[in-house]
Amino acid sequence: AQSVTQLDSQVPVFEEAPVELRCNYSSSVSVYLFWYVQYPNQGLQLLLKYLSGSTLVKGINGFEAEFNKSQTSFHLRKPSVHISDTAEYFCAVSPARGGQAGTALIFGKGTTLSVSS
Amino acid sequence: SAVISQKPSRDICQRGTSLTIQCQVDSQVTMMFWYRQQPGQSLTLIATANQGSEATYESGFVIDKFPISRPNLTFSTLTVSNMSPEDSSIYLCSVDPGPGYTFGSGTRLTVV
């Protein structure tokens, strides 16, 4: 079985500062990794995903994440945040399955990113 | 990627009643997943619905409380039965055409 640990429940930062949201996973098999964002009172939006290949993944809104197999981590970063990035961020994992439909995503508990001016 | 239409988007229900949530996908998918997001919490998997077979429920969730139908490869329903205020949550469906999960917009349920 897989599990996800988001190491920070809340991350407050100032506008234009860099940010890193940490995510560690546990799995006995190869995995796919995802970051989702949920703005207040809205649904889930996929930021980026790692399936295979390059360990540095670029997503939407200037976010990127790096897959580190030895550290079992998939930390999310942004070099300069905006007020509009204030939201809940979820890291999620599923077993890798060669492109075929498989099992459900397992989510971390989420990190609240609060950007202030 | 697949597009999901989820209904209703929100509802306020009396305790003891039931609500059925529908998810329609614009393409055929093998599996559909149902999640619950309690206030201020992360998403918890309720069950996996595979067309033509009984849904598989996660620990803590039972069919009598959350019956699921999957009549074809593009549609599923989740019913929240005999509701109590503790059932107030956002309920989401999700599909994985492989790989790349898509989520419905969610049903915000308030039980009074």
mmCIF file with all atom_site columns, C-alpha atoms in Angstrom, chain A residues 1-4 23-34 49-54 57 67-74 91-99 103-106, chain B residues 99 101:
data_model
loop_
_atom_site.group_PDB
_atom_site.id
_atom_site.type_symbol
_atom_site.label_atom_id
_atom_site.label_alt_id
_atom_site.label_comp_id
_atom_site.label_asym_id
_atom_site.label_entity_id
_atom_site.label_seq_id
_atom_site.pdbx_PDB_ins_code
_atom_site.Cartn_x
_atom_site.Cartn_y
_atom_site.Cartn_z
_atom_site.occupancy
_atom_site.B_iso_or_equiv
_atom_site.pdbx_formal_charge
_atom_site.auth_seq_id
_atom_site.auth_comp_id
_atom_site.auth_asym_id
_atom_site.auth_atom_id
_atom_site.pdbx_PDB_model_num
ATOM 1  C CA . ALA A 1 1   ? 0.000  0.000  0.000   1.00 0.00 ? 1   ALA A CA 1
ATOM 2  C CA . GLN A 1 2   ? 1.037  3.573  -0.537  1.00 0.00 ? 2   GLN A CA 1
ATOM 3  C CA . SER A 1 3   ? 0.979  6.512  1.847   1.00 0.00 ? 3   SER A CA 1
ATOM 4  C CA . VAL A 1 4   ? 1.757  10.206 1.611   1.00 0.00 ? 4   VAL A CA 1
ATOM 5  C CA . CYS A 1 23  ? 5.858  15.735 0.345   1.00 0.00 ? 23  CYS A CA 1
ATOM 6  C CA . ASN A 1 24  ? 7.215  12.301 1.194   1.00 0.00 ? 24  ASN A CA 1
ATOM 7  C CA . TYR A 1 25  ? 5.701  9.027  0.123   1.00 0.00 ? 25  TYR A CA 1
ATOM 8  C CA . SER A 1 26  ? 5.958  5.394  1.074   1.00 0.00 ? 26  SER A CA 1
ATOM 9  C CA . SER A 1 27  ? 5.530  2.539  -1.380  1.00 0.00 ? 27  SER A CA 1
ATOM 10 C CA . SER A 1 28  ? 6.932  -0.904 -2.090  1.00 0.00 ? 28  SER A CA 1
ATOM 11 C CA . VAL A 1 29  ? 6.332  -0.459 -5.830  1.00 0.00 ? 29  VAL A CA 1
ATOM 12 C CA . SER A 1 30  ? 7.018  2.214  -8.405  1.00 0.00 ? 30  SER A CA 1
ATOM 13 C CA . VAL A 1 31  ? 4.657  5.148  -8.173  1.00 0.00 ? 31  VAL A CA 1
ATOM 14 C CA . TYR A 1 32  ? 3.106  8.041  -9.994  1.00 0.00 ? 32  TYR A CA 1
ATOM 15 C CA . LEU A 1 33  ? 3.072  11.306 -8.055  1.00 0.00 ? 33  LEU A CA 1
ATOM 16 C CA . PHE A 1 34  ? 0.752  14.281 -8.301  1.00 0.00 ? 34  PHE A CA 1
ATOM 17 C CA . LYS A 1 49  ? 2.408  15.004 -12.244 1.00 0.00 ? 49  LYS A CA 1
ATOM 18 C CA . TYR A 1 50  ? 5.393  12.688 -12.387 1.00 0.00 ? 50  TYR A CA 1
ATOM 19 C CA . LEU A 1 51  ? 4.940  9.488  -14.329 1.00 0.00 ? 51  LEU A CA 1
ATOM 20 C CA . SER A 1 52  ? 8.437  8.678  -15.572 1.00 0.00 ? 52  SER A CA 1
ATOM 21 C CA . GLY A 1 53  ? 11.455 10.269 -17.220 1.00 0.00 ? 53  GLY A CA 1
ATOM 22 C CA . SER A 1 54  ? 12.932 13.549 -16.066 1.00 0.00 ? 54  SER A CA 1
ATOM 23 C CA . VAL A 1 57  ? 8.488  18.268 -13.533 1.00 0.00 ? 57  VAL A CA 1
ATOM 24 C CA . PHE A 1 67  ? 11.036 13.494 -7.807  1.00 0.00 ? 67  PHE A CA 1
ATOM 25 C CA . ASN A 1 68  ? 13.740 12.053 -5.586  1.00 0.00 ? 68  ASN A CA 1
ATOM 26 C CA . LYS A 1 69  ? 13.534 8.281  -5.450  1.00 0.00 ? 69  LYS A CA 1
ATOM 27 C CA . SER A 1 70  ? 16.251 7.812  -2.865  1.00 0.00 ? 70  SER A CA 1
ATOM 28 C CA . GLN A 1 71  ? 14.611 10.312 -0.532  1.00 0.00 ? 71  GLN A CA 1
ATOM 29 C CA . THR A 1 72  ? 11.083 9.161  -1.529  1.00 0.00 ? 72  THR A CA 1
ATOM 30 C CA . SER A 1 73  ? 10.145 12.792 -1.896  1.00 0.00 ? 73  SER A CA 1
ATOM 31 C CA . PHE A 1 74  ? 8.258  14.960 -4.352  1.00 0.00 ? 74  PHE A CA 1
ATOM 32 C CA . CYS A 1 91  ? 0.244  15.683 -2.764  1.00 0.00 ? 91  CYS A CA 1
ATOM 33 C CA . ALA A 1 92  ? -1.045 12.326 -4.027  1.00 0.00 ? 92  ALA A CA 1
ATOM 34 C CA . VAL A 1 93  ? 0.360  8.962  -5.086  1.00 0.00 ? 93  VAL A CA 1
ATOM 35 C CA . SER A 1 94  ? -0.766 5.948  -7.055  1.00 0.00 ? 94  SER A CA 1
ATOM 36 C CA . PRO A 1 95  ? 1.016  2.762  -8.079  1.00 0.00 ? 95  PRO A CA 1
ATOM 37 C CA . ALA A 1 96  ? 2.670  3.005  -11.485 1.00 0.00 ? 96  ALA A CA 1
ATOM 38 C CA . ARG A 1 97  ? 0.914  0.770  -13.986 1.00 0.00 ? 97  ARG A CA 1
ATOM 39 C CA . GLY A 1 98  ? 2.342  1.295  -17.441 1.00 0.00 ? 98  GLY A CA 1
ATOM 40 C CA . GLY A 1 99  ? -0.312 3.680  -18.678 1.00 0.00 ? 99  GLY A CA 1
ATOM 41 C CA . THR A 1 103 ? -6.084 2.146  -8.485  1.00 0.00 ? 103 THR A CA 1
ATOM 42 C CA . ALA A 1 104 ? -7.268 5.276  -6.769  1.00 0.00 ? 104 ALA A CA 1
ATOM 43 C CA . LEU A 1 105 ? -5.107 8.156  -5.719  1.00 0.00 ? 105 LEU A CA 1
ATOM 44 C CA . ILE A 1 106 ? -4.019 8.325  -2.103  1.00 0.00 ? 106 ILE A CA 1
ATOM 45 C CA . PRO B 2 99  ? -2.778 7.756  -16.393 1.00 0.00 ? 99  PRO B CA 1
ATOM 46 C CA . TYR B 2 101 ? -6.853 11.479 -12.821 1.00 0.00 ? 101 TYR B CA 1
#
